[in-house]
Amino acid sequence: MRFWRALRWPAILAASLVALVVLLRAGGYLARYEFQASDARARYFEREVDSNVVIVGIDAQSLAKLHEWPWPRRYHAEAIERLRAAGPERLFIDIDFSVAREPADDAALESALARWTGKRVLLPTFFQRATGADTDLIVTEPLPRFAEHATLGSVLLEPGIDGLVREVKNTWSLGDRTTTSVSAQMAGRVLSAGEPLQIDFGISPASFSYVSYVDLLEGRYDPSEFKGKSVFVGATAVELGDMMPVPLHRALPGVVVQALAAESARQGVLHALSAPAYFALLVLWAALAATVFLVDSWRRNLIGLAALLGFLVLADCLLYSFAGTTLEVVPTALLTILAYCVATVRSLDQQTLRAIANAIGLRKRDALLKSVVESSTDCILCITRTGIVRTANPAAARLFACESDMLAGAPIAAFIPTIGDFEALAGDITETDAKTLTGDEFPIEVSVGRVDFSDEPLYTVIVRDISERRAQQRRLEYQASHDSLTALPNRSALEGHLAHALRANAPDESIALLLVDLCRFKEVNDTLGHHVGDRVLAEVARRFEQAAGERAFVARVGGDEFTVVLGRVTDDDIVADLSQRLNAALKTPIDGGGIGLDIGLSIGIALYPADAPDIATLLKNADIAMYVAKRRGSSHEYYDVAQDQYSLRRLSMVSELRSAIAANELQLHYQPQVNLHSGRVQGVEALLRWENPALGKVSPFEFVTLAESTDLIRPLTEWTLTQALEQSRRWSADGLDVTVAVNLSARILQDVQFPRRLWSLIEASGVSPTALELEITESAMMSDSVRALRVIRELHALGVRIAIDDFGTGFSSLGYLRDLPVQALKLDKSFVMNAEARPDDRIIVESTVQMAHALKLEVVAEGVENEWAVRFLKAAGYDYLQGYHYSPALPAAKCFDWVVNFNRAVDSSTPIPRPYSSVESAIA
Ligand code: C2E
Ligand code: CA
Ligand code: CA
């Protein structure tokens, strides 16, 4: 079963091919090719044979000698007579004797013919179609008087479909008469009637002996030449026009063609295979071919094809030369080729077809890749194992600043000197340097890839100029390690520097870290705006760098914090000297937009390895030392283990304060303010007090500043406001109506939510907003922060009084206050307290009140400690006084009693309370 299924395909192939070829052959489509094949074979096998043919040619020489034409028949009689004497086997005279001529000549010819015995002379007969129909044939034959002594033979030579004479019909029948062809008769053989005689053009006409007619007539011949031969007499001169178109020789005289035909018959008749035999052969051959081409490889099939065709040609030749059989090779060969083609197409299975499709796609992709490479801005090179550039794209030429053709063939090392072993580099991206032809060096990134499709390994080298990237990297590195404002190294650069210095430090040397914090800088920033602050910082940085000198490393590590690192310290004096110089650097005021700014500094100094074993500790200890300097008001402090206590206190204070707020551990005290117009106390300032079991009494300065530096300031402020409002409500209920002033931290003004929260606190307390006053420090108020101003305006819109606290300590001018929603101004207590001793401060005290009044602001003086101050301030025109001269801040209950007493004394007028009378007397 399997076997038959396997055979099905070759069987179908063979059958259909045989059918196709048979059809083509029957349609005559193959004849022309078959002729060409047989001609080729004839040409190949053309040879002189051992022939008994002698041709007596009526040639050009004969025509020239025997002037007239047609010749008188006595010439022919003479020739026949001479030939007869020479004794040939047969004689064929290819001359038309169908018409009577000169009687004497005709008689001579007749008697010459008659003298031949056995009718061994052949005379031609032929037919000509008069109209084209077979019945209308005009027969041309010798006159009966000649024919009587001779045998008639047909000389008809009909051209085949290619117009060439290739075969001779052996017999012709016309009515009851049958004429045998001359060639058959001259060959002396009986040939089959049906099958035409194929002329074997492989026989060379040179096989025949030629005798010129005129030589025969004039006796110039050897009679033995004709003895026992077949003699053909006929026109060979081209002029006589008896030329036949034939293969191989183009044209041959009719008589030579007849002789060739006769010789072909004599040599052994050429015959084609019979139709059934040929069909059988085709079928067998087709089966053979189909089997041979069963192999699924077009290459092996090609070998099969060559073998089959070779065998076919060989068989044809062998059959021709040994069996006289002509094989029709063309149909057979065609069949073979077709079988090969079909089998090959069939053997191109899907994979092959896909491969072909791929190949077409590949060509497209090749073109695409080429254009990508050509247009790439990256330099792409193809390089041999020995580092010779094979190809380079235009970008490569641009990169190395040369022509493309200079690159090809050049060693890559001429451009990338450090490039080494490609094999080791393959698959990696490395950075190195390259140079142009002119010697300019630039950084590059190289990626090498191996290409394996060719015999020798090639490498693709992609080169990218990374100058720009390197520059960018340097910029980024610079930015990451430097402060953009002052161009000083930043904290991370400091840490890097310290790490390096610590590693390099010798045992007998130290590294000094100086942490420098600016004093009053925050005020500059808040008051004059950030742009002035920035300018101040830049100037400070410049001065520090100058003061620090080459050996020290200056960095900016925070808003107004700088560090100076000094390595290889062997002597404490060097450090002291350095901090001295830093201090001196800020002695000259810094220009803050027209105002000379006095910026102070506090320096904390820690030493490695004496004070700290590592960077973090070194920084922390310098910070502690700096804090101590700030507290003590000294310019610099060395770290001291004892100081750690202080930093611990700060740390614990934060958590303590947090729980203090939550646990209501804080207290609010109230300090009365005396209204100089009514003489009564109509307001108090709420001041925070905190006493902690562990920390003791903590100054509000200290813990408020601490709260400001953490997020505790918000709950602290809200606690204070709630307390103050509650107190106000209670006092009001007890019949004491005083405004309560609450201090607001500058930080709170940054919180846009604050006005809303204050409003809800006021609402919750049920107290009128007019009972509340907010004290905001001058610097917070003057801040150019748009947000702070907005918050202040919103607070004012709530109906709350706003006063400026500590007026005179900032850098603002009075004119600036005009646009602010402020009702009162509290001159800083330092001016008041110093007024008695310093005339300058007295002037400030006096001028401030005048200007404030001009701006319709009420003025409060705090820090009123004595009688003199009361007199002076009253005379100056102040509206309110506050200070220890009257009362310090008191717990609520005490304050209540104090105020009630004070006011009652004022109301009853006599005796006038002591402070008031003293003011009166001062004026008097
Ligand atoms: P301040 O707002 O300038 O408060 C006035 C300070 O001067 C108070 O000190 C007060 O006790 C003191 N003082 C009053 N009269 C005299 C006097 O005649 N002579 C002298 N030498 N001092 C006098 P205190 O209570 O220690 O408060 C210090 C600072 O703490 C306050 O300065 C204020 O800035 C801050 N502070 C106090 N309580 C609060 C608060 O509830 N919230 C906020 N944000 N800050 C507060
Ligand atoms: Ca105050
Ligand atoms: Ca104050």
mmCIF file with all atom_site columns, N, CA, C and O and ligand atoms in Angstrom, residues 685 743 775 805 826 862, ligand 2:
data_model
loop_
_atom_site.group_PDB
_atom_site.id
_atom_site.type_symbol
_atom_site.label_atom_id
_atom_site.label_alt_id
_atom_site.label_comp_id
_atom_site.label_asym_id
_atom_site.label_entity_id
_atom_site.label_seq_id
_atom_site.pdbx_PDB_ins_code
_atom_site.Cartn_x
_atom_site.Cartn_y
_atom_site.Cartn_z
_atom_site.occupancy
_atom_site.B_iso_or_equiv
_atom_site.pdbx_formal_charge
_atom_site.auth_seq_id
_atom_site.auth_comp_id
_atom_site.auth_asym_id
_atom_site.auth_atom_id
_atom_site.pdbx_PDB_model_num
ATOM   1  N  N  . GLU A 1 685 ? -0.262 91.978 78.085 1.00 0.00 ? 685 GLU A N  1
ATOM   2  C  CA . GLU A 1 685 ? 0.428  91.131 77.111 1.00 0.00 ? 685 GLU A CA 1
ATOM   3  C  C  . GLU A 1 685 ? 0.587  89.740 77.702 1.00 0.00 ? 685 GLU A C  1
ATOM   4  O  O  . GLU A 1 685 ? 1.082  89.588 78.826 1.00 0.00 ? 685 GLU A O  1
ATOM   5  N  N  . ASN A 1 743 ? 1.726  87.138 71.468 1.00 0.00 ? 743 ASN A N  1
ATOM   6  C  CA . ASN A 1 743 ? 2.866  87.175 70.543 1.00 0.00 ? 743 ASN A CA 1
ATOM   7  C  C  . ASN A 1 743 ? 2.730  86.082 69.481 1.00 0.00 ? 743 ASN A C  1
ATOM   8  O  O  . ASN A 1 743 ? 2.438  84.929 69.782 1.00 0.00 ? 743 ASN A O  1
ATOM   9  N  N  . GLU A 1 775 ? 0.770  90.451 68.433 1.00 0.00 ? 775 GLU A N  1
ATOM   10 C  CA . GLU A 1 775 ? 2.066  91.115 68.330 1.00 0.00 ? 775 GLU A CA 1
ATOM   11 C  C  . GLU A 1 775 ? 2.921  90.342 67.335 1.00 0.00 ? 775 GLU A C  1
ATOM   12 O  O  . GLU A 1 775 ? 3.197  89.148 67.515 1.00 0.00 ? 775 GLU A O  1
ATOM   13 N  N  . ASP A 1 805 ? 5.874  94.332 67.077 1.00 0.00 ? 805 ASP A N  1
ATOM   14 C  CA . ASP A 1 805 ? 6.681  94.123 68.276 1.00 0.00 ? 805 ASP A CA 1
ATOM   15 C  C  . ASP A 1 805 ? 8.147  94.402 67.972 1.00 0.00 ? 805 ASP A C  1
ATOM   16 O  O  . ASP A 1 805 ? 8.568  94.333 66.812 1.00 0.00 ? 805 ASP A O  1
ATOM   17 N  N  . LYS A 1 826 ? 5.209  98.725 68.879 1.00 0.00 ? 826 LYS A N  1
ATOM   18 C  CA . LYS A 1 826 ? 5.882  98.594 70.167 1.00 0.00 ? 826 LYS A CA 1
ATOM   19 C  C  . LYS A 1 826 ? 7.370  98.787 69.957 1.00 0.00 ? 826 LYS A C  1
ATOM   20 O  O  . LYS A 1 826 ? 8.031  97.938 69.346 1.00 0.00 ? 826 LYS A O  1
ATOM   21 N  N  . GLU A 1 862 ? 7.869  99.475 75.812 1.00 0.00 ? 862 GLU A N  1
ATOM   22 C  CA . GLU A 1 862 ? 8.042  98.382 76.772 1.00 0.00 ? 862 GLU A CA 1
ATOM   23 C  C  . GLU A 1 862 ? 9.416  98.520 77.418 1.00 0.00 ? 862 GLU A C  1
ATOM   24 O  O  . GLU A 1 862 ? 10.252 99.309 76.957 1.00 0.00 ? 862 GLU A O  1
HETATM 25 CA CA . CA  B 2 .   ? 5.830  91.018 72.873 1.00 0.00 ? 2   CA  B CA 1
#
